[in-house]
Amino acid sequence: NSTLGISSDLTLIAQDIKARIREVPVDLHFIHSADDPYASVATLEDFGIANSRSTYTIFESGGHYASASKPELFWKAVASQI
């Protein structure tokens, strides 16, 4: 089943990303939209758990490309971390 194969591939990719995030030696700030159709907030939080220095900004809307759909909010979130 190709759907099962794709799901398995994505699981492996996510595990690899979590392992890499654990190794990042600096603070991480994730900016995400709650209505992102490709990545859930739960997935983002799972990545954050992998790195105890993680913080988040979650927009209620903005889709998958929050930086393009909500540029003012996006850059305000970036500036708040500088």
N, CA, C and O atoms as a Maestro MAE file, in Angstrom:
{
 s_m_m2io_version
 :::
 2.0.0
}

f_m_ct {
 s_m_title
 :::
 protein
 m_atom[328] {
  # First column is atom index #
  i_m_mmod_type
  r_m_x_coord
  r_m_y_coord
  r_m_z_coord
  i_m_residue_number
  s_m_chain_name
  s_m_pdb_residue_name
  s_m_pdb_atom_name
  i_m_atomic_number
  :::
  1 25 0.846 -1.177 0.000 1 A "ASN " " N  " 7
  2 3 0.000 0.000 0.000 1 A "ASN " " CA " 6
  3 2 0.889 1.236 0.000 1 A "ASN " " C  " 6
  4 15 1.708 1.407 0.903 1 A "ASN " " O  " 8
  5 25 0.741 2.078 -0.978 2 A "SER " " N  " 7
  6 3 1.611 3.248 -1.096 2 A "SER " " CA " 6
  7 2 1.357 4.259 0.015 2 A "SER " " C  " 6
  8 15 2.286 4.949 0.435 2 A "SER " " O  " 8
  9 25 0.120 4.365 0.504 3 A "THR " " N  " 7
  10 3 -0.176 5.294 1.596 3 A "THR " " CA " 6
  11 2 0.580 4.886 2.851 3 A "THR " " C  " 6
  12 15 1.149 5.734 3.538 3 A "THR " " O  " 8
  13 25 0.589 3.608 3.148 4 A "LEU " " N  " 7
  14 3 1.318 3.110 4.303 4 A "LEU " " CA " 6
  15 2 2.814 3.369 4.141 4 A "LEU " " C  " 6
  16 15 3.488 3.739 5.102 4 A "LEU " " O  " 8
  17 25 3.323 3.179 2.950 5 A "GLY " " N  " 7
  18 3 4.742 3.442 2.687 5 A "GLY " " CA " 6
  19 2 5.095 4.902 2.880 5 A "GLY " " C  " 6
  20 15 6.130 5.220 3.465 5 A "GLY " " O  " 8
  21 25 4.247 5.790 2.396 6 A "ILE " " N  " 7
  22 3 4.484 7.229 2.572 6 A "ILE " " CA " 6
  23 2 4.457 7.580 4.049 6 A "ILE " " C  " 6
  24 15 5.303 8.335 4.527 6 A "ILE " " O  " 8
  25 25 3.494 7.039 4.769 7 A "SER " " N  " 7
  26 3 3.390 7.284 6.200 7 A "SER " " CA " 6
  27 2 4.646 6.817 6.931 7 A "SER " " C  " 6
  28 15 5.157 7.518 7.805 7 A "SER " " O  " 8
  29 25 5.135 5.651 6.579 8 A "SER " " N  " 7
  30 3 6.358 5.124 7.191 8 A "SER " " CA " 6
  31 2 7.554 6.013 6.887 8 A "SER " " C  " 6
  32 15 8.381 6.267 7.763 8 A "SER " " O  " 8
  33 25 7.647 6.489 5.646 9 A "ASP " " N  " 7
  34 3 8.740 7.388 5.269 9 A "ASP " " CA " 6
  35 2 8.701 8.666 6.085 9 A "ASP " " C  " 6
  36 15 9.732 9.123 6.578 9 A "ASP " " O  " 8
  37 25 7.515 9.245 6.232 10 A "LEU " " N  " 7
  38 3 7.390 10.485 6.999 10 A "LEU " " CA " 6
  39 2 7.741 10.279 8.462 10 A "LEU " " C  " 6
  40 15 8.328 11.158 9.092 10 A "LEU " " O  " 8
  41 25 7.384 9.118 9.006 11 A "THR " " N  " 7
  42 3 7.734 8.810 10.391 11 A "THR " " CA " 6
  43 2 9.253 8.761 10.554 11 A "THR " " C  " 6
  44 15 9.794 9.289 11.525 11 A "THR " " O  " 8
  45 25 9.933 8.129 9.608 12 A "LEU " " N  " 7
  46 3 11.394 8.071 9.670 12 A "LEU " " CA " 6
  47 2 12.016 9.457 9.556 12 A "LEU " " C  " 6
  48 15 12.974 9.767 10.263 12 A "LEU " " O  " 8
  49 25 11.483 10.280 8.682 13 A "ILE " " N  " 7
  50 3 11.991 11.642 8.525 13 A "ILE " " CA " 6
  51 2 11.806 12.419 9.818 13 A "ILE " " C  " 6
  52 15 12.719 13.116 10.259 13 A "ILE " " O  " 8
  53 25 10.631 12.306 10.431 14 A "ALA " " N  " 7
  54 3 10.360 13.023 11.677 14 A "ALA " " CA " 6
  55 2 11.306 12.562 12.780 14 A "ALA " " C  " 6
  56 15 11.787 13.390 13.553 14 A "ALA " " O  " 8
  57 25 11.583 11.279 12.872 15 A "GLN " " N  " 7
  58 3 12.510 10.777 13.882 15 A "GLN " " CA " 6
  59 2 13.897 11.346 13.660 15 A "GLN " " C  " 6
  60 15 14.574 11.714 14.620 15 A "GLN " " O  " 8
  61 25 14.330 11.423 12.417 16 A "ASP " " N  " 7
  62 3 15.636 11.982 12.100 16 A "ASP " " CA " 6
  63 2 15.688 13.460 12.466 16 A "ASP " " C  " 6
  64 15 16.696 13.938 12.985 16 A "ASP " " O  " 8
  65 25 14.612 14.179 12.198 17 A "ILE " " N  " 7
  66 3 14.572 15.604 12.540 17 A "ILE " " CA " 6
  67 2 14.654 15.779 14.048 17 A "ILE " " C  " 6
  68 15 15.385 16.646 14.527 17 A "ILE " " O  " 8
  69 25 13.915 14.971 14.805 18 A "LYS " " N  " 7
  70 3 13.962 15.082 16.266 18 A "LYS " " CA " 6
  71 2 15.368 14.816 16.783 18 A "LYS " " C  " 6
  72 15 15.830 15.501 17.696 18 A "LYS " " O  " 8
  73 25 16.041 13.846 16.220 19 A "ALA " " N  " 7
  74 3 17.412 13.553 16.643 19 A "ALA " " CA " 6
  75 2 18.320 14.743 16.352 19 A "ALA " " C  " 6
  76 15 19.175 15.087 17.168 19 A "ALA " " O  " 8
  77 25 18.143 15.359 15.215 20 A "ARG " " N  " 7
  78 3 18.962 16.523 14.859 20 A "ARG " " CA " 6
  79 2 18.639 17.731 15.726 20 A "ARG " " C  " 6
  80 15 19.534 18.487 16.103 20 A "ARG " " O  " 8
  81 25 17.363 17.913 16.042 21 A "ILE " " N  " 7
  82 3 16.963 19.033 16.892 21 A "ILE " " CA " 6
  83 2 17.584 18.892 18.275 21 A "ILE " " C  " 6
  84 15 17.998 19.888 18.869 21 A "ILE " " O  " 8
  85 25 17.654 17.678 18.791 22 A "ARG " " N  " 7
  86 3 18.290 17.441 20.095 22 A "ARG " " CA " 6
  87 2 19.729 17.940 20.119 22 A "ARG " " C  " 6
  88 15 20.223 18.371 21.160 22 A "ARG " " O  " 8
  89 25 20.394 17.883 18.981 23 A "GLU " " N  " 7
  90 3 21.814 18.243 18.909 23 A "GLU " " CA " 6
  91 2 22.068 19.732 18.682 23 A "GLU " " C  " 6
  92 15 23.216 20.171 18.750 23 A "GLU " " O  " 8
  93 25 21.039 20.507 18.416 24 A "VAL " " N  " 7
  94 3 21.220 21.933 18.148 24 A "VAL " " CA " 6
  95 2 21.643 22.618 19.450 24 A "VAL " " C  " 6
  96 15 20.924 22.540 20.447 24 A "VAL " " O  " 8
  97 25 22.804 23.291 19.455 25 A "PRO " " N  " 7
  98 3 23.337 23.845 20.702 25 A "PRO " " CA " 6
  99 2 22.845 25.257 21.030 25 A "PRO " " C  " 6
  100 15 23.394 25.898 21.927 25 A "PRO " " O  " 8
  101 25 21.837 25.748 20.335 26 A "VAL " " N  " 7
  102 3 21.336 27.102 20.579 26 A "VAL " " CA " 6
  103 2 19.832 27.054 20.819 26 A "VAL " " C  " 6
  104 15 19.186 26.034 20.576 26 A "VAL " " O  " 8
  105 25 19.279 28.170 21.300 27 A "ASP " " N  " 7
  106 3 17.839 28.261 21.492 27 A "ASP " " CA " 6
  107 2 17.126 28.162 20.151 27 A "ASP " " C  " 6
  108 15 17.605 28.678 19.142 27 A "ASP " " O  " 8
  109 25 15.976 27.495 20.152 28 A "LEU " " N  " 7
  110 3 15.158 27.365 18.947 28 A "LEU " " CA " 6
  111 2 13.815 28.038 19.191 28 A "LEU " " C  " 6
  112 15 13.231 27.899 20.265 28 A "LEU " " O  " 8
  113 25 13.333 28.763 18.200 29 A "HIS " " N  " 7
  114 3 11.996 29.353 18.292 29 A "HIS " " CA " 6
  115 2 11.221 28.931 17.054 29 A "HIS " " C  " 6
  116 15 11.590 29.267 15.929 29 A "HIS " " O  " 8
  117 25 10.139 28.188 17.279 30 A "PHE " " N  " 7
  118 3 9.305 27.703 16.190 30 A "PHE " " CA " 6
  119 2 8.141 28.666 15.977 30 A "PHE " " C  " 6
  120 15 7.478 29.065 16.935 30 A "PHE " " O  " 8
  121 25 7.895 29.036 14.735 31 A "ILE " " N  " 7
  122 3 6.753 29.864 14.363 31 A "ILE " " CA " 6
  123 2 5.869 28.997 13.472 31 A "ILE " " C  " 6
  124 15 6.317 28.458 12.460 31 A "ILE " " O  " 8
  125 25 4.604 28.875 13.872 32 A "HIS " " N  " 7
  126 3 3.743 27.904 13.203 32 A "HIS " " CA " 6
  127 2 2.305 28.384 13.197 32 A "HIS " " C  " 6
  128 15 1.914 29.188 14.043 32 A "HIS " " O  " 8
  129 25 1.517 27.902 12.257 33 A "SER " " N  " 7
  130 3 0.085 28.200 12.191 33 A "SER " " CA " 6
  131 2 -0.712 26.988 12.649 33 A "SER " " C  " 6
  132 15 -0.434 25.860 12.241 33 A "SER " " O  " 8
  133 25 -1.698 27.227 13.494 34 A "ALA " " N  " 7
  134 3 -2.529 26.129 14.000 34 A "ALA " " CA " 6
  135 2 -3.293 25.434 12.880 34 A "ALA " " C  " 6
  136 15 -3.647 24.261 12.998 34 A "ALA " " O  " 8
  137 25 -3.546 26.165 11.789 35 A "ASP " " N  " 7
  138 3 -4.308 25.572 10.684 35 A "ASP " " CA " 6
  139 2 -3.428 25.056 9.551 35 A "ASP " " C  " 6
  140 15 -3.908 24.875 8.432 35 A "ASP " " O  " 8
  141 25 -2.155 24.820 9.824 36 A "ASP " " N  " 7
  142 3 -1.250 24.266 8.808 36 A "ASP " " CA " 6
  143 2 -1.760 22.873 8.420 36 A "ASP " " C  " 6
  144 15 -1.844 21.990 9.273 36 A "ASP " " O  " 8
  145 25 -2.099 22.670 7.146 37 A "PRO " " N  " 7
  146 3 -2.650 21.377 6.744 37 A "PRO " " CA " 6
  147 2 -1.604 20.267 6.637 37 A "PRO " " C  " 6
  148 15 -1.962 19.097 6.499 37 A "PRO " " O  " 8
  149 25 -0.329 20.613 6.698 38 A "TYR " " N  " 7
  150 3 0.728 19.616 6.519 38 A "TYR " " CA " 6
  151 2 1.437 19.226 7.802 38 A "TYR " " C  " 6
  152 15 1.998 18.134 7.884 38 A "TYR " " O  " 8
  153 25 1.424 20.080 8.791 39 A "ALA " " N  " 7
  154 3 2.118 19.785 10.045 39 A "ALA " " CA " 6
  155 2 1.284 20.305 11.210 39 A "ALA " " C  " 6
  156 15 0.952 21.490 11.260 39 A "ALA " " O  " 8
  157 25 0.953 19.443 12.123 40 A "SER " " N  " 7
  158 3 0.111 19.832 13.250 40 A "SER " " CA " 6
  159 2 0.941 20.506 14.343 40 A "SER " " C  " 6
  160 15 2.163 20.374 14.397 40 A "SER " " O  " 8
  161 25 0.248 21.217 15.194 41 A "VAL " " N  " 7
  162 3 0.905 21.832 16.353 41 A "VAL " " CA " 6
  163 2 1.480 20.741 17.243 41 A "VAL " " C  " 6
  164 15 2.543 20.927 17.835 41 A "VAL " " O  " 8
  165 25 0.800 19.614 17.347 42 A "ALA " " N  " 7
  166 3 1.296 18.498 18.157 42 A "ALA " " CA " 6
  167 2 2.650 18.010 17.647 42 A "ALA " " C  " 6
  168 15 3.536 17.694 18.440 42 A "ALA " " O  " 8
  169 25 2.810 17.948 16.333 43 A "THR " " N  " 7
  170 3 4.101 17.546 15.757 43 A "THR " " CA " 6
  171 2 5.173 18.569 16.116 43 A "THR " " C  " 6
  172 15 6.290 18.207 16.484 43 A "THR " " O  " 8
  173 25 4.832 19.817 16.009 44 A "LEU " " N  " 7
  174 3 5.772 20.878 16.359 44 A "LEU " " CA " 6
  175 2 6.167 20.781 17.828 44 A "LEU " " C  " 6
  176 15 7.347 20.896 18.161 44 A "LEU " " O  " 8
  177 25 5.197 20.571 18.700 45 A "GLU " " N  " 7
  178 3 5.489 20.434 20.122 45 A "GLU " " CA " 6
  179 2 6.362 19.215 20.378 45 A "GLU " " C  " 6
  180 15 7.220 19.236 21.261 45 A "GLU " " O  " 8
  181 25 6.147 18.158 19.614 46 A "ASP " " N  " 7
  182 3 6.975 16.957 19.733 46 A "ASP " " CA " 6
  183 2 8.425 17.279 19.394 46 A "ASP " " C  " 6
  184 15 9.344 16.797 20.056 46 A "ASP " " O  " 8
  185 25 8.630 18.094 18.361 47 A "PHE " " N  " 7
  186 3 9.987 18.518 18.021 47 A "PHE " " CA " 6
  187 2 10.564 19.364 19.150 47 A "PHE " " C  " 6
  188 15 11.742 19.243 19.484 47 A "PHE " " O  " 8
  189 25 9.740 20.212 19.729 48 A "GLY " " N  " 7
  190 3 10.197 21.071 20.821 48 A "GLY " " CA " 6
  191 2 10.601 20.288 22.049 48 A "GLY " " C  " 6
  192 15 11.549 20.654 22.743 48 A "GLY " " O  " 8
  193 25 9.888 19.215 22.319 49 A "ILE " " N  " 7
  194 3 10.239 18.367 23.462 49 A "ILE " " CA " 6
  195 2 11.640 17.794 23.279 49 A "ILE " " C  " 6
  196 15 12.348 17.540 24.254 49 A "ILE " " O  " 8
  197 25 12.031 17.594 22.033 50 A "ALA " " N  " 7
  198 3 13.360 17.043 21.743 50 A "ALA " " CA " 6
  199 2 14.467 18.027 22.109 50 A "ALA " " C  " 6
  200 15 15.617 17.623 22.282 50 A "ALA " " O  " 8
  201 25 14.137 19.313 22.231 51 A "ASN " " N  " 7
  202 3 15.141 20.321 22.582 51 A "ASN " " CA " 6
  203 2 14.551 21.207 23.666 51 A "ASN " " C  " 6
  204 15 13.610 21.959 23.417 51 A "ASN " " O  " 8
  205 25 15.104 21.117 24.866 52 A "SER " " N  " 7
  206 3 14.536 21.835 26.012 52 A "SER " " CA " 6
  207 2 14.652 23.351 25.888 52 A "SER " " C  " 6
  208 15 14.043 24.074 26.676 52 A "SER " " O  " 8
  209 25 15.415 23.849 24.922 53 A "ARG " " N  " 7
  210 3 15.573 25.296 24.734 53 A "ARG " " CA " 6
  211 2 14.586 25.842 23.702 53 A "ARG " " C  " 6
  212 15 14.772 26.949 23.196 53 A "ARG " " O  " 8
  213 25 13.557 25.090 23.393 54 A "SER " " N  " 7
  214 3 12.594 25.495 22.367 54 A "SER " " CA " 6
  215 2 11.500 26.390 22.937 54 A "SER " " C  " 6
  216 15 11.025 26.190 24.055 54 A "SER " " O  " 8
  217 25 11.114 27.381 22.138 55 A "THR " " N  " 7
  218 3 9.949 28.204 22.425 55 A "THR " " CA " 6
  219 2 9.114 28.273 21.153 55 A "THR " " C  " 6
  220 15 9.568 27.868 20.083 55 A "THR " " O  " 8
  221 25 7.886 28.790 21.273 56 A "TYR " " N  " 7
  222 3 6.960 28.762 20.142 56 A "TYR " " CA " 6
  223 2 6.200 30.065 20.007 56 A "TYR " " C  " 6
  224 15 5.968 30.777 20.984 56 A "TYR " " O  " 8
  225 25 5.820 30.358 18.785 57 A "THR " " N  " 7
  226 3 4.767 31.320 18.478 57 A "THR " " CA " 6
  227 2 3.810 30.565 17.570 57 A "THR " " C  " 6
  228 15 4.206 30.066 16.517 57 A "THR " " O  " 8
  229 25 2.547 30.481 17.983 58 A "ILE " " N  " 7
  230 3 1.537 29.766 17.209 58 A "ILE " " CA " 6
  231 2 0.482 30.772 16.757 58 A "ILE " " C  " 6
  232 15 -0.155 31.423 17.585 58 A "ILE " " O  " 8
  233 25 0.302 30.897 15.456 59 A "PHE " " N  " 7
  234 3 -0.753 31.740 14.900 59 A "PHE " " CA " 6
  235 2 -2.019 30.910 14.769 59 A "PHE " " C  " 6
  236 15 -1.949 29.716 14.478 59 A "PHE " " O  " 8
  237 25 -3.184 31.534 14.983 60 A "GLU " " N  " 7
  238 3 -4.454 30.819 14.807 60 A "GLU " " CA " 6
  239 2 -4.649 30.418 13.350 60 A "GLU " " C  " 6
  240 15 -5.162 29.338 13.057 60 A "GLU " " O  " 8
  241 25 -4.240 31.290 12.446 61 A "SER " " N  " 7
  242 3 -4.378 30.995 11.025 61 A "SER " " CA " 6
  243 2 -3.115 31.454 10.311 61 A "SER " " C  " 6
  244 15 -2.313 32.212 10.857 61 A "SER " " O  " 8
  245 25 -2.959 30.992 9.112 62 A "GLY " " N  " 7
  246 3 -1.780 31.340 8.335 62 A "GLY " " CA " 6
  247 2 -1.378 30.236 7.378 62 A "GLY " " C  " 6
  248 15 -0.533 30.431 6.504 62 A "GLY " " O  " 8
  249 25 -2.001 29.058 7.552 63 A "GLY " " N  " 7
  250 3 -1.693 27.961 6.655 63 A "GLY " " CA " 6
  251 2 -0.276 27.453 6.793 63 A "GLY " " C  " 6
  252 15 0.358 27.627 7.834 63 A "GLY " " O  " 8
  253 25 0.212 26.832 5.753 64 A "HIS " " N  " 7
  254 3 1.545 26.227 5.778 64 A "HIS " " CA " 6
  255 2 2.653 27.268 5.624 64 A "HIS " " C  " 6
  256 15 3.784 27.038 6.050 64 A "HIS " " O  " 8
  257 25 2.334 28.399 5.024 65 A "TYR " " N  " 7
  258 3 3.346 29.434 4.790 65 A "TYR " " CA " 6
  259 2 3.018 30.677 5.605 65 A "TYR " " C  " 6
  260 15 2.642 31.710 5.051 65 A "TYR " " O  " 8
  261 25 3.160 30.572 6.917 66 A "ALA " " N  " 7
  262 3 2.809 31.681 7.809 66 A "ALA " " CA " 6
  263 2 3.614 32.930 7.492 66 A "ALA " " C  " 6
  264 15 3.102 34.041 7.631 66 A "ALA " " O  " 8
  265 25 4.842 32.774 7.077 67 A "SER " " N  " 7
  266 3 5.675 33.950 6.777 67 A "SER " " CA " 6
  267 2 5.129 34.730 5.587 67 A "SER " " C  " 6
  268 15 5.325 35.943 5.506 67 A "SER " " O  " 8
  269 25 4.450 34.057 4.664 68 A "ALA " " N  " 7
  270 3 3.877 34.725 3.497 68 A "ALA " " CA " 6
  271 2 2.459 35.216 3.763 68 A "ALA " " C  " 6
  272 15 2.072 36.285 3.290 68 A "ALA " " O  " 8
  273 25 1.688 34.447 4.512 69 A "SER " " N  " 7
  274 3 0.289 34.814 4.723 69 A "SER " " CA " 6
  275 2 0.094 35.781 5.885 69 A "SER " " C  " 6
  276 15 -0.902 36.503 5.931 69 A "SER " " O  " 8
  277 25 1.029 35.802 6.815 70 A "LYS " " N  " 7
  278 3 0.959 36.697 7.976 70 A "LYS " " CA " 6
  279 2 2.318 37.368 8.196 70 A "LYS " " C  " 6
  280 15 2.902 37.228 9.271 70 A "LYS " " O  " 8
  281 25 2.830 38.095 7.195 71 A "PRO " " N  " 7
  282 3 4.196 38.616 7.301 71 A "PRO " " CA " 6
  283 2 4.428 39.548 8.492 71 A "PRO " " C  " 6
  284 15 5.485 39.489 9.120 71 A "PRO " " O  " 8
  285 25 3.457 40.404 8.809 72 A "GLU " " N  " 7
  286 3 3.663 41.311 9.939 72 A "GLU " " CA " 6
  287 2 3.788 40.537 11.246 72 A "GLU " " C  " 6
  288 15 4.681 40.812 12.047 72 A "GLU " " O  " 8
  289 25 2.901 39.572 11.464 73 A "LEU " " N  " 7
  290 3 2.979 38.750 12.673 73 A "LEU " " CA " 6
  291 2 4.245 37.906 12.696 73 A "LEU " " C  " 6
  292 15 4.888 37.754 13.735 73 A "LEU " " O  " 8
  293 25 4.593 37.364 11.540 74 A "PHE " " N  " 7
  294 3 5.794 36.532 11.452 74 A "PHE " " CA " 6
  295 2 7.039 37.317 11.859 74 A "PHE " " C  " 6
  296 15 7.819 36.864 12.697 74 A "PHE " " O  " 8
  297 25 7.220 38.486 11.265 75 A "TRP " " N  " 7
  298 3 8.426 39.262 11.555 75 A "TRP " " CA " 6
  299 2 8.409 39.850 12.960 75 A "TRP " " C  " 6
  300 15 9.467 40.075 13.547 75 A "TRP " " O  " 8
  301 25 7.236 40.098 13.497 76 A "LYS " " N  " 7
  302 3 7.139 40.542 14.883 76 A "LYS " " CA " 6
  303 2 7.608 39.405 15.814 76 A "LYS " " C  " 6
  304 15 8.307 39.649 16.797 76 A "LYS " " O  " 8
  305 25 7.219 38.176 15.491 77 A "ALA " " N  " 7
  306 3 7.654 37.013 16.280 77 A "ALA " " CA " 6
  307 2 9.160 36.822 16.175 77 A "ALA " " C  " 6
  308 15 9.819 36.507 17.166 77 A "ALA " " O  " 8
  309 25 9.706 37.011 14.973 78 A "VAL " " N  " 7
  310 3 11.159 36.901 14.797 78 A "VAL " " CA " 6
  311 2 11.861 37.977 15.616 78 A "VAL " " C  " 6
  312 15 12.819 37.693 16.336 78 A "VAL " " O  " 8
  313 25 11.385 39.207 15.504 79 A "ALA " " N  " 7
  314 3 12.018 40.321 16.208 79 A "ALA " " CA " 6
  315 2 11.970 40.132 17.728 79 A "ALA " " C  " 6
  316 15 12.870 40.582 18.438 79 A "ALA " " O  " 8
  317 25 10.937 39.477 18.218 80 A "SER " " N  " 7
  318 3 10.815 39.268 19.667 80 A "SER " " CA " 6
  319 2 11.890 38.322 20.202 80 A "SER " " C  " 6
  320 15 12.114 38.256 21.410 80 A "SER " " O  " 8
  321 25 12.548 37.600 19.316 81 A "GLN " " N  " 7
  322 3 13.570 36.643 19.729 81 A "GLN " " CA " 6
  323 2 14.995 37.175 19.578 81 A "GLN " " C  " 6
  324 15 15.964 36.491 19.908 81 A "GLN " " O  " 8
  325 25 15.102 38.389 19.081 82 A "ILE " " N  " 7
  326 3 16.437 38.966 18.848 82 A "ILE " " CA " 6
  327 2 16.863 39.785 20.050 82 A "ILE " " C  " 6
  328 15 17.955 40.354 20.054 82 A "ILE " " O  " 8
  :::
 }
 m_bond[327] {
  # First column is bond index #
  i_m_from
  i_m_to
  i_m_order
  :::
  1 1 2 1
  2 2 3 1
  3 3 4 2
  4 3 5 1
  5 5 6 1
  6 6 7 1
  7 7 8 2
  8 7 9 1
  9 9 10 1
  10 10 11 1
  11 11 12 2
  12 11 13 1
  13 13 14 1
  14 14 15 1
  15 15 16 2
  16 15 17 1
  17 17 18 1
  18 18 19 1
  19 19 20 2
  20 19 21 1
  21 21 22 1
  22 22 23 1
  23 23 24 2
  24 23 25 1
  25 25 26 1
  26 26 27 1
  27 27 28 2
  28 27 29 1
  29 29 30 1
  30 30 31 1
  31 31 32 2
  32 31 33 1
  33 33 34 1
  34 34 35 1
  35 35 36 2
  36 35 37 1
  37 37 38 1
  38 38 39 1
  39 39 40 2
  40 39 41 1
  41 41 42 1
  42 42 43 1
  43 43 44 2
  44 43 45 1
  45 45 46 1
  46 46 47 1
  47 47 48 2
  48 47 49 1
  49 49 50 1
  50 50 51 1
  51 51 52 2
  52 51 53 1
  53 53 54 1
  54 54 55 1
  55 55 56 2
  56 55 57 1
  57 57 58 1
  58 58 59 1
  59 59 60 2
  60 59 61 1
  61 61 62 1
  62 62 63 1
  63 63 64 2
  64 63 65 1
  65 65 66 1
  66 66 67 1
  67 67 68 2
  68 67 69 1
  69 69 70 1
  70 70 71 1
  71 71 72 2
  72 71 73 1
  73 73 74 1
  74 74 75 1
  75 75 76 2
  76 75 77 1
  77 77 78 1
  78 78 79 1
  79 79 80 2
  80 79 81 1
  81 81 82 1
  82 82 83 1
  83 83 84 2
  84 83 85 1
  85 85 86 1
  86 86 87 1
  87 87 88 2
  88 87 89 1
  89 89 90 1
  90 90 91 1
  91 91 92 2
  92 91 93 1
  93 93 94 1
  94 94 95 1
  95 95 96 2
  96 95 97 1
  97 97 98 1
  98 98 99 1
  99 99 100 2
  100 99 101 1
  101 101 102 1
  102 102 103 1
  103 103 104 2
  104 103 105 1
  105 105 106 1
  106 106 107 1
  107 107 108 2
  108 107 109 1
  109 109 110 1
  110 110 111 1
  111 111 112 2
  112 111 113 1
  113 113 114 1
  114 114 115 1
  115 115 116 2
  116 115 117 1
  117 117 118 1
  118 118 119 1
  119 119 120 2
  120 119 121 1
  121 121 122 1
  122 122 123 1
  123 123 124 2
  124 123 125 1
  125 125 126 1
  126 126 127 1
  127 127 128 2
  128 127 129 1
  129 129 130 1
  130 130 131 1
  131 131 132 2
  132 131 133 1
  133 133 134 1
  134 134 135 1
  135 135 136 2
  136 135 137 1
  137 137 138 1
  138 138 139 1
  139 139 140 2
  140 139 141 1
  141 141 142 1
  142 142 143 1
  143 143 144 2
  144 143 145 1
  145 145 146 1
  146 146 147 1
  147 147 148 2
  148 147 149 1
  149 149 150 1
  150 150 151 1
  151 151 152 2
  152 151 153 1
  153 153 154 1
  154 154 155 1
  155 155 156 2
  156 155 157 1
  157 157 158 1
  158 158 159 1
  159 159 160 2
  160 159 161 1
  161 161 162 1
  162 162 163 1
  163 163 164 2
  164 163 165 1
  165 165 166 1
  166 166 167 1
  167 167 168 2
  168 167 169 1
  169 169 170 1
  170 170 171 1
  171 171 172 2
  172 171 173 1
  173 173 174 1
  174 174 175 1
  175 175 176 2
  176 175 177 1
  177 177 178 1
  178 178 179 1
  179 179 180 2
  180 179 181 1
  181 181 182 1
  182 182 183 1
  183 183 184 2
  184 183 185 1
  185 185 186 1
  186 186 187 1
  187 187 188 2
  188 187 189 1
  189 189 190 1
  190 190 191 1
  191 191 192 2
  192 191 193 1
  193 193 194 1
  194 194 195 1
  195 195 196 2
  196 195 197 1
  197 197 198 1
  198 198 199 1
  199 199 200 2
  200 199 201 1
  201 201 202 1
  202 202 203 1
  203 203 204 2
  204 203 205 1
  205 205 206 1
  206 206 207 1
  207 207 208 2
  208 207 209 1
  209 209 210 1
  210 210 211 1
  211 211 212 2
  212 211 213 1
  213 213 214 1
  214 214 215 1
  215 215 216 2
  216 215 217 1
  217 217 218 1
  218 218 219 1
  219 219 220 2
  220 219 221 1
  221 221 222 1
  222 222 223 1
  223 223 224 2
  224 223 225 1
  225 225 226 1
  226 226 227 1
  227 227 228 2
  228 227 229 1
  229 229 230 1
  230 230 231 1
  231 231 232 2
  232 231 233 1
  233 233 234 1
  234 234 235 1
  235 235 236 2
  236 235 237 1
  237 237 238 1
  238 238 239 1
  239 239 240 2
  240 239 241 1
  241 241 242 1
  242 242 243 1
  243 243 244 2
  244 243 245 1
  245 245 246 1
  246 246 247 1
  247 247 248 2
  248 247 249 1
  249 249 250 1
  250 250 251 1
  251 251 252 2
  252 251 253 1
  253 253 254 1
  254 254 255 1
  255 255 256 2
  256 255 257 1
  257 257 258 1
  258 258 259 1
  259 259 260 2
  260 259 261 1
  261 261 262 1
  262 262 263 1
  263 263 264 2
  264 263 265 1
  265 265 266 1
  266 266 267 1
  267 267 268 2
  268 267 269 1
  269 269 270 1
  270 270 271 1
  271 271 272 2
  272 271 273 1
  273 273 274 1
  274 274 275 1
  275 275 276 2
  276 275 277 1
  277 277 278 1
  278 278 279 1
  279 279 280 2
  280 279 281 1
  281 281 282 1
  282 282 283 1
  283 283 284 2
  284 283 285 1
  285 285 286 1
  286 286 287 1
  287 287 288 2
  288 287 289 1
  289 289 290 1
  290 290 291 1
  291 291 292 2
  292 291 293 1
  293 293 294 1
  294 294 295 1
  295 295 296 2
  296 295 297 1
  297 297 298 1
  298 298 299 1
  299 299 300 2
  300 299 301 1
  301 301 302 1
  302 302 303 1
  303 303 304 2
  304 303 305 1
  305 305 306 1
  306 306 307 1
  307 307 308 2
  308 307 309 1
  309 309 310 1
  310 310 311 1
  311 311 312 2
  312 311 313 1
  313 313 314 1
  314 314 315 1
  315 315 316 2
  316 315 317 1
  317 317 318 1
  318 318 319 1
  319 319 320 2
  320 319 321 1
  321 321 322 1
  322 322 323 1
  323 323 324 2
  324 323 325 1
  325 325 326 1
  326 326 327 1
  327 327 328 2
  :::
 }
}
